[in-house]
PDB file of C-alpha atoms in Angstrom:
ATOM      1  CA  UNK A 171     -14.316 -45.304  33.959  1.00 84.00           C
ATOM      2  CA  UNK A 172     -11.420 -42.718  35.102  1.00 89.00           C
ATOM      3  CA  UNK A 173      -9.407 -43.223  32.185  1.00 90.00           C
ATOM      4  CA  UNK A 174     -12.992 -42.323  30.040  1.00 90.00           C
ATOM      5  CA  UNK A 175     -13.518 -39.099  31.617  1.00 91.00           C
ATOM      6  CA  UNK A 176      -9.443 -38.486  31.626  1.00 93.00           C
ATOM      7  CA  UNK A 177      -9.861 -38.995  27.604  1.00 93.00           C
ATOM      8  CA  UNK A 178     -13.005 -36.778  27.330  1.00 93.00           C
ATOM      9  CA  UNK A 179     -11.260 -34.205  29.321  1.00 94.00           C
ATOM     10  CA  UNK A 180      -7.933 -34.556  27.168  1.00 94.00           C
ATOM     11  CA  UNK A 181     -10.272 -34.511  23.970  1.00 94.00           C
ATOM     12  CA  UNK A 182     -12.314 -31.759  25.349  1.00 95.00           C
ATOM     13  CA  UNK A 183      -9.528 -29.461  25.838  1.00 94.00           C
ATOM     14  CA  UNK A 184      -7.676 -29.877  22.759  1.00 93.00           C
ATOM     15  CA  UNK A 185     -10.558 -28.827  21.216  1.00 93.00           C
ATOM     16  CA  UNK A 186     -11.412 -25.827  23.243  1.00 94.00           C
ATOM     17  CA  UNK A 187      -7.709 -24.936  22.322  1.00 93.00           C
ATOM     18  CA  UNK A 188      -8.381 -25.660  18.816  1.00 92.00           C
ATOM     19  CA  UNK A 189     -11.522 -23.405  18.622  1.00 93.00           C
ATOM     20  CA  UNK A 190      -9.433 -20.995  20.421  1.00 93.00           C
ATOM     21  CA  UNK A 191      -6.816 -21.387  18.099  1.00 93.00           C
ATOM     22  CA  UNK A 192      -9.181 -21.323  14.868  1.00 94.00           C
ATOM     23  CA  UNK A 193     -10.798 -18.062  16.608  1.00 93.00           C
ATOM     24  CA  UNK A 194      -7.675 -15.952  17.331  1.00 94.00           C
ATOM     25  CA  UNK A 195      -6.067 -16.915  13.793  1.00 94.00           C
ATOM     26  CA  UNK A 196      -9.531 -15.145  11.903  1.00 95.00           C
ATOM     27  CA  UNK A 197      -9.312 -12.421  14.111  1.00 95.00           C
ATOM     28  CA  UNK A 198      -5.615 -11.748  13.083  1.00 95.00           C
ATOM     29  CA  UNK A 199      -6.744 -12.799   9.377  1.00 94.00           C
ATOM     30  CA  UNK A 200      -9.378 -10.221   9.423  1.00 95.00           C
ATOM     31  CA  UNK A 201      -6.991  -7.180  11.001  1.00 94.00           C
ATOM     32  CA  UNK A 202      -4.787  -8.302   8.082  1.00 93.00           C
ATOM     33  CA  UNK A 203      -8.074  -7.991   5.575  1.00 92.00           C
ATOM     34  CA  UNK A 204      -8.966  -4.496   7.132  1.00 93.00           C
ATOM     35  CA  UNK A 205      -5.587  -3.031   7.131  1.00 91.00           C
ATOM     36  CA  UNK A 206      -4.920  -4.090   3.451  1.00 89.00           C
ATOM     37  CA  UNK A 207      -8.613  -2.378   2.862  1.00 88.00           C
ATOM     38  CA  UNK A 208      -7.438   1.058   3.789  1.00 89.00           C
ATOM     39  CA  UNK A 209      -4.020   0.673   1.874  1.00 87.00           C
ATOM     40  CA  UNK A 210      -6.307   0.349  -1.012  1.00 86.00           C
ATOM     41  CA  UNK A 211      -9.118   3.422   0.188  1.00 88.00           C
ATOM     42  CA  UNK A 212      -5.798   5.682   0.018  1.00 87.00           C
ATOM     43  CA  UNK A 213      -4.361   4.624  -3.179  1.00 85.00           C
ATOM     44  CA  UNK A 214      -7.621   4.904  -4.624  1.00 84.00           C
ATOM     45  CA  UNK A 215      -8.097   8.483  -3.259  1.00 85.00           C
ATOM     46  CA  UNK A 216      -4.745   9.082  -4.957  1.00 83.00           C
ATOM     47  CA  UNK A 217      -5.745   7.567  -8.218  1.00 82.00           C
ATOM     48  CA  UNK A 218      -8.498   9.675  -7.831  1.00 83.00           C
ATOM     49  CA  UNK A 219      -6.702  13.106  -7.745  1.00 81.00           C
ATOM     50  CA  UNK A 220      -4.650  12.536 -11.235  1.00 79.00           C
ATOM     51  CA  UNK A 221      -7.325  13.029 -13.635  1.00 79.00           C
ATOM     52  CA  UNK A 222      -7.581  16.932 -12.019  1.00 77.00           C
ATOM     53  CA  UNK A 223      -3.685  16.831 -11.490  1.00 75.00           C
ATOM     54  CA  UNK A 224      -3.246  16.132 -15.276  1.00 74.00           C
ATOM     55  CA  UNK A 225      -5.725  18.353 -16.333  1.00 76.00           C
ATOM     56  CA  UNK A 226      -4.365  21.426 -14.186  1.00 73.00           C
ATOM     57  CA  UNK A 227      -0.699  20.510 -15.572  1.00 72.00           C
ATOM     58  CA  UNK A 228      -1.977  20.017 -19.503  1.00 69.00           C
ATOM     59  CA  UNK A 229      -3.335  23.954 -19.446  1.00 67.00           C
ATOM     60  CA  UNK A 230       0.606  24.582 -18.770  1.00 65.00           C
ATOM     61  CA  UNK A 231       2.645  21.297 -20.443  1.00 63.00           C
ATOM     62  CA  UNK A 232       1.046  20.636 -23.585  1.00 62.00           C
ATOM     63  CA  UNK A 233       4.307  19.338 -25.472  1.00 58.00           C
ATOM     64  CA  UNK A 234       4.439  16.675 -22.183  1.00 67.00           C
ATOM     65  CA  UNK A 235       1.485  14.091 -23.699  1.00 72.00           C
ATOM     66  CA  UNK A 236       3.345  11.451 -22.938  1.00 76.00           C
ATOM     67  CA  UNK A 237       3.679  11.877 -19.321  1.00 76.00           C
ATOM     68  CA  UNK A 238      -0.016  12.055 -19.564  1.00 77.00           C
ATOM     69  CA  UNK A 239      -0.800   8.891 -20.590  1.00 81.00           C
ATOM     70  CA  UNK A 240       2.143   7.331 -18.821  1.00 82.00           C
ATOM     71  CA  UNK A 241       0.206   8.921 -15.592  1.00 80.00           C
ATOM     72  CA  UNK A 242      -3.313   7.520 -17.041  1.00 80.00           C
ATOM     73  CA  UNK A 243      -1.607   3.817 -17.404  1.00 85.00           C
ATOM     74  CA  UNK A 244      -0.221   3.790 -13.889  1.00 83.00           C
ATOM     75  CA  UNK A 245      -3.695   4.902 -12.795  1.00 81.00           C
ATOM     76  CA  UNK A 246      -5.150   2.072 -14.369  1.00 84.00           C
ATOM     77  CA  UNK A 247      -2.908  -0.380 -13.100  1.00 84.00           C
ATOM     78  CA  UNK A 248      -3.208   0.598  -9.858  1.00 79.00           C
ATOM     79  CA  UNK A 249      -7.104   0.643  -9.622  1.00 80.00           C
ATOM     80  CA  UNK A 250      -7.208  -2.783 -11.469  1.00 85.00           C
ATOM     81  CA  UNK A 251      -4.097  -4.553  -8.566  1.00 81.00           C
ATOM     82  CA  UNK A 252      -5.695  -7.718  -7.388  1.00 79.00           C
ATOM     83  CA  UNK A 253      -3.029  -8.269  -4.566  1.00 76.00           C
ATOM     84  CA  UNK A 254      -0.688  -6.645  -2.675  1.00 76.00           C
ATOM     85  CA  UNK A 255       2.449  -7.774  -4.840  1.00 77.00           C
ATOM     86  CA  UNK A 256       0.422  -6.012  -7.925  1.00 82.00           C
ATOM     87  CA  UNK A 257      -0.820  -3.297  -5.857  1.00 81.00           C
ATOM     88  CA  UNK A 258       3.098  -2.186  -4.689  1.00 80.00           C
ATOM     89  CA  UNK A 259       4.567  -2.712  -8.271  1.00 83.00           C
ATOM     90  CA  UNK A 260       1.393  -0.120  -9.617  1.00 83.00           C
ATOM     91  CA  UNK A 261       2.242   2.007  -6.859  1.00 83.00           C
ATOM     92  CA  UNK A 262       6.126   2.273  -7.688  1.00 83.00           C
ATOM     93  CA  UNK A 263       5.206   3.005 -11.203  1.00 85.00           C
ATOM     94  CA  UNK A 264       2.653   5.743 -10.352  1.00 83.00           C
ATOM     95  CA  UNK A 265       4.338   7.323  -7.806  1.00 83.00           C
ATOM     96  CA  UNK A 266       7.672   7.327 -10.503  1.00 84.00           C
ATOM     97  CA  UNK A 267       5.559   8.897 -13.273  1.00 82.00           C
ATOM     98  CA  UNK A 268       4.288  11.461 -10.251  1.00 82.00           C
ATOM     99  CA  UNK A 269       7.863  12.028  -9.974  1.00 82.00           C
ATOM    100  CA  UNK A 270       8.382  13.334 -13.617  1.00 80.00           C
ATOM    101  CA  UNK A 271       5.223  15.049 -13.357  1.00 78.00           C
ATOM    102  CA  UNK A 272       6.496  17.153 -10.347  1.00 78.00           C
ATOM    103  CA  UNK A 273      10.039  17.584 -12.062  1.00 78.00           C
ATOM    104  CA  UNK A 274       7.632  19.237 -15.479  1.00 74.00           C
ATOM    105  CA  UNK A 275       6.355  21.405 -12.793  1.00 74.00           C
ATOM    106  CA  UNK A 276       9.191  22.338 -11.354  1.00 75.00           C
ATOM    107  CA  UNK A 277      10.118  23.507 -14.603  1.00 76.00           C
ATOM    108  CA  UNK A 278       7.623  25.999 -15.203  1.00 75.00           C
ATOM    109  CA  UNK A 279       6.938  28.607 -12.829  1.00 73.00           C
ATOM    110  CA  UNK A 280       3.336  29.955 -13.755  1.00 73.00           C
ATOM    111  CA  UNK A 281       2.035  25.802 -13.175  1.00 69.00           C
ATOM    112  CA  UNK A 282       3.930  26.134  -9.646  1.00 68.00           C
ATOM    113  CA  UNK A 283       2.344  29.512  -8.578  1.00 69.00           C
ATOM    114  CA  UNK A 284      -1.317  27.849  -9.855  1.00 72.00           C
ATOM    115  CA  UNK A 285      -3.977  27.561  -6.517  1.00 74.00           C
ATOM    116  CA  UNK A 286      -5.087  24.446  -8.329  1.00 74.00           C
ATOM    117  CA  UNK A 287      -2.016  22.840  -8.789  1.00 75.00           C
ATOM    118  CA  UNK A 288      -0.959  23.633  -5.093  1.00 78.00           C
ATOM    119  CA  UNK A 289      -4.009  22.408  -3.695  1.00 80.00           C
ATOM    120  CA  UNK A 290      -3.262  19.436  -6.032  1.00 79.00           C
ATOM    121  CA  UNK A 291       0.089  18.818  -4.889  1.00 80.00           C
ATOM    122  CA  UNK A 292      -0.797  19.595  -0.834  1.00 84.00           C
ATOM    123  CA  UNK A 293      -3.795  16.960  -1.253  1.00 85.00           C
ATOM    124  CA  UNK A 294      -1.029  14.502  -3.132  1.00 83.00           C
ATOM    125  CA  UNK A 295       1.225  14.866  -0.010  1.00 84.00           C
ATOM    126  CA  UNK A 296      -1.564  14.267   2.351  1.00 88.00           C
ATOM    127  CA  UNK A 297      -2.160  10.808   0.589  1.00 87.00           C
ATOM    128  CA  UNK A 298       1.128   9.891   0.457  1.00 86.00           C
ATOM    129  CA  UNK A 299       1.428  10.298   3.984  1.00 89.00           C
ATOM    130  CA  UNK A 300      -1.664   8.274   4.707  1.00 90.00           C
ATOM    131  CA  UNK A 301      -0.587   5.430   2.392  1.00 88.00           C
ATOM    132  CA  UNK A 302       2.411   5.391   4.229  1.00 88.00           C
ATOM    133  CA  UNK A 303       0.920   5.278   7.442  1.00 90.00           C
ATOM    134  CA  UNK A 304      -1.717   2.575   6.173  1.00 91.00           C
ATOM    135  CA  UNK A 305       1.129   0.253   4.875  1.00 90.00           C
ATOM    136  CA  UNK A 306       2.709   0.943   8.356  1.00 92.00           C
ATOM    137  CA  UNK A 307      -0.639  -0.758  10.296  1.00 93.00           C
ATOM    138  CA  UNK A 308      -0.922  -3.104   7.309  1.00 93.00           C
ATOM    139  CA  UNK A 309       2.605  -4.849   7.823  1.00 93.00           C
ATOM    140  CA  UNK A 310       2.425  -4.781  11.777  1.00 94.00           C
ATOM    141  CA  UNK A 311      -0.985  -6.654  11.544  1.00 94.00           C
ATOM    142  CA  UNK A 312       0.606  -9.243   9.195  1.00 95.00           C
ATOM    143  CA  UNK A 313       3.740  -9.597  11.137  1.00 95.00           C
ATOM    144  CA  UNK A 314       1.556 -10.254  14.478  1.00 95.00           C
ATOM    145  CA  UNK A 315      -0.432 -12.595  12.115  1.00 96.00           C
ATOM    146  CA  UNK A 316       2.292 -14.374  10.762  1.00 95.00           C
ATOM    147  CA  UNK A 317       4.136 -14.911  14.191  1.00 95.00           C
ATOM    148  CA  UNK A 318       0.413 -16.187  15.573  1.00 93.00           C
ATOM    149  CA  UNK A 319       0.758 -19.055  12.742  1.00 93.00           C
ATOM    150  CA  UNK A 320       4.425 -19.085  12.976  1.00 92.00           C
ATOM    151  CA  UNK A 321       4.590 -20.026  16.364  1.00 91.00           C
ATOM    152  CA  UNK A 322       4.452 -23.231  18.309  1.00 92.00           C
ATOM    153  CA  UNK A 323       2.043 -25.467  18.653  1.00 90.00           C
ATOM    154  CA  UNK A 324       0.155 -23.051  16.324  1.00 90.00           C
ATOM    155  CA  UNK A 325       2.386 -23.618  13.195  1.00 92.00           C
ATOM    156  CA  UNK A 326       1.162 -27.659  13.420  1.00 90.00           C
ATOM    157  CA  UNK A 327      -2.459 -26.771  13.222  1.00 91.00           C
ATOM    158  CA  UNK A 328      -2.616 -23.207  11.142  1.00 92.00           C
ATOM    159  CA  UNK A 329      -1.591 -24.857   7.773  1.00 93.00           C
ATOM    160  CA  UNK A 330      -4.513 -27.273   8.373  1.00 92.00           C
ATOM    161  CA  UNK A 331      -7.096 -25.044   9.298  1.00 91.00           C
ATOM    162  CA  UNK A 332      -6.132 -23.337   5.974  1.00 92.00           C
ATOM    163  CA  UNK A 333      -3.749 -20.286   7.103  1.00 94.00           C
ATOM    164  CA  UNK A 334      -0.919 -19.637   5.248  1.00 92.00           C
ATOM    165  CA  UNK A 335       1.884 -16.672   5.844  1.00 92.00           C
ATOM    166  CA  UNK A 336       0.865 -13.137   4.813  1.00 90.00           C
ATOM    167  CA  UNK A 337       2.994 -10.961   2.548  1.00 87.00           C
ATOM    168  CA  UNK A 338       4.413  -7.509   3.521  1.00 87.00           C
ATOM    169  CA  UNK A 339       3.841  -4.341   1.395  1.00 81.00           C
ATOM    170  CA  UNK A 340       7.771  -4.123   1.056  1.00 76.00           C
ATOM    171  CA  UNK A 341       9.328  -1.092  -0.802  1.00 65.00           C
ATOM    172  CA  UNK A 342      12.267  -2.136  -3.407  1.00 59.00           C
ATOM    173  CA  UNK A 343      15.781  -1.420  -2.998  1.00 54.00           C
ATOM    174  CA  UNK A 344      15.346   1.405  -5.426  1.00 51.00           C
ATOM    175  CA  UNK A 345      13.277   3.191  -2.890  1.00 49.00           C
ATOM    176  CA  UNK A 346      15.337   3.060  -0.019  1.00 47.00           C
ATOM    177  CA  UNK A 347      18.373   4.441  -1.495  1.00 51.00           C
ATOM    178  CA  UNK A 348      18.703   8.387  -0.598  1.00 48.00           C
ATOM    179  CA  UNK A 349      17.560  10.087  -3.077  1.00 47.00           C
ATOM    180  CA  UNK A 350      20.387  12.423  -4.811  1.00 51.00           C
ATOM    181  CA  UNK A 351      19.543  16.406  -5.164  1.00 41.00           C
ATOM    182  CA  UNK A 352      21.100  18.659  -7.671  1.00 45.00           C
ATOM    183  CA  UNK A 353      20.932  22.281  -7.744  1.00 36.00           C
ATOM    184  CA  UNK A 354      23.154  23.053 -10.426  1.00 47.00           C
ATOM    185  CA  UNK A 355      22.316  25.378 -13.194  1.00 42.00           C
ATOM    186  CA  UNK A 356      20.250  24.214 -15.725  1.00 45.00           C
ATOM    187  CA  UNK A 357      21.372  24.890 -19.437  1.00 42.00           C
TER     188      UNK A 357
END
């Protein structure tokens, strides 16, 4: 009788730790979730501000069309990412053809000195801090996800319960190289 209730207290706390387990591992899942949800909020309110960035700029850059659609493609790509592997490779190619965009600009000083395109450009900077602050919270809430599976005894039971590791929004090497800045004249 003792070694009954011993079993059904044995069997009764594993699963009290396994419903604890199960509990803390969707809680972590759904931080992940959340975080990834305003990644995407602020790369949609970027995606957003293009169509009046590129129709401020046209007014002043009409022989640059093919920045344009470059822009409009990037836009697209983003707004149609699935993941966050296709969401950061959108993301590098928008924010490159925003690059070229702001170089065009920087190249014609009526566009610069134009409220709109300031605004523009002020509201673009906002964004891109957000987005950077998003995909800040968004990789600590996977890393304290992924060390809650990661860990032991948890690793044995998370792959069963149907948790697998979460991927970072990483930036490539490309990006973390210092960028190099020219003044020289221009001919």
């Amino acid at each position: 009788m003792t070694a009954v209730l011993i079993l059904l207290a044995l069997v009764g706390l594993i699963g009290v730790f396994v419903w604890g387990l199960y509990n803390s591992l969707v809680t972590a899942k759904q931080r992940v979730d959340e975080s990834w949800s305003q990644i995407e909020v602020q790369l949609k309110r970027r995606a957003d501000l293009i169509p009046n960035l590129i129709e401020t700029v046209k007014g002043y850059a009409k022989h640059e069309q093919e920045i344009f659609d470059k822009l409009a493609e990037a836009r697209r790509g983003l707004q149609e990412a699935g993941n966050a592997s296709e969401a950061e490779q959108a993301d590098r190619q928008l924010r490159s053809v925003l690059d070229r965009l702001f170089a065009i600009a920087e190249d014609n000083p009526e566009l610069r000195a134009s409220e709109n395109f300031q605004k523009l450009q002020e509201e673009l900077s906002d964004t891109e801090d957000k987005i950077a602050y998003a995909r800040q919270f968004y990789n600590t809430n996977v890393m304290e996800y992924n060390i809650k599976i990661q860990t032991f005894p948890n690793v044995l039971l998370a792959p069963a319960l149907g948790f697998t590791k979460g991927d970072f929004f990483e930036t490539e090497e490309e990006e973390r190289k210092t960028p190099e800045v020219d003044f020289s004249s221009k001919e």
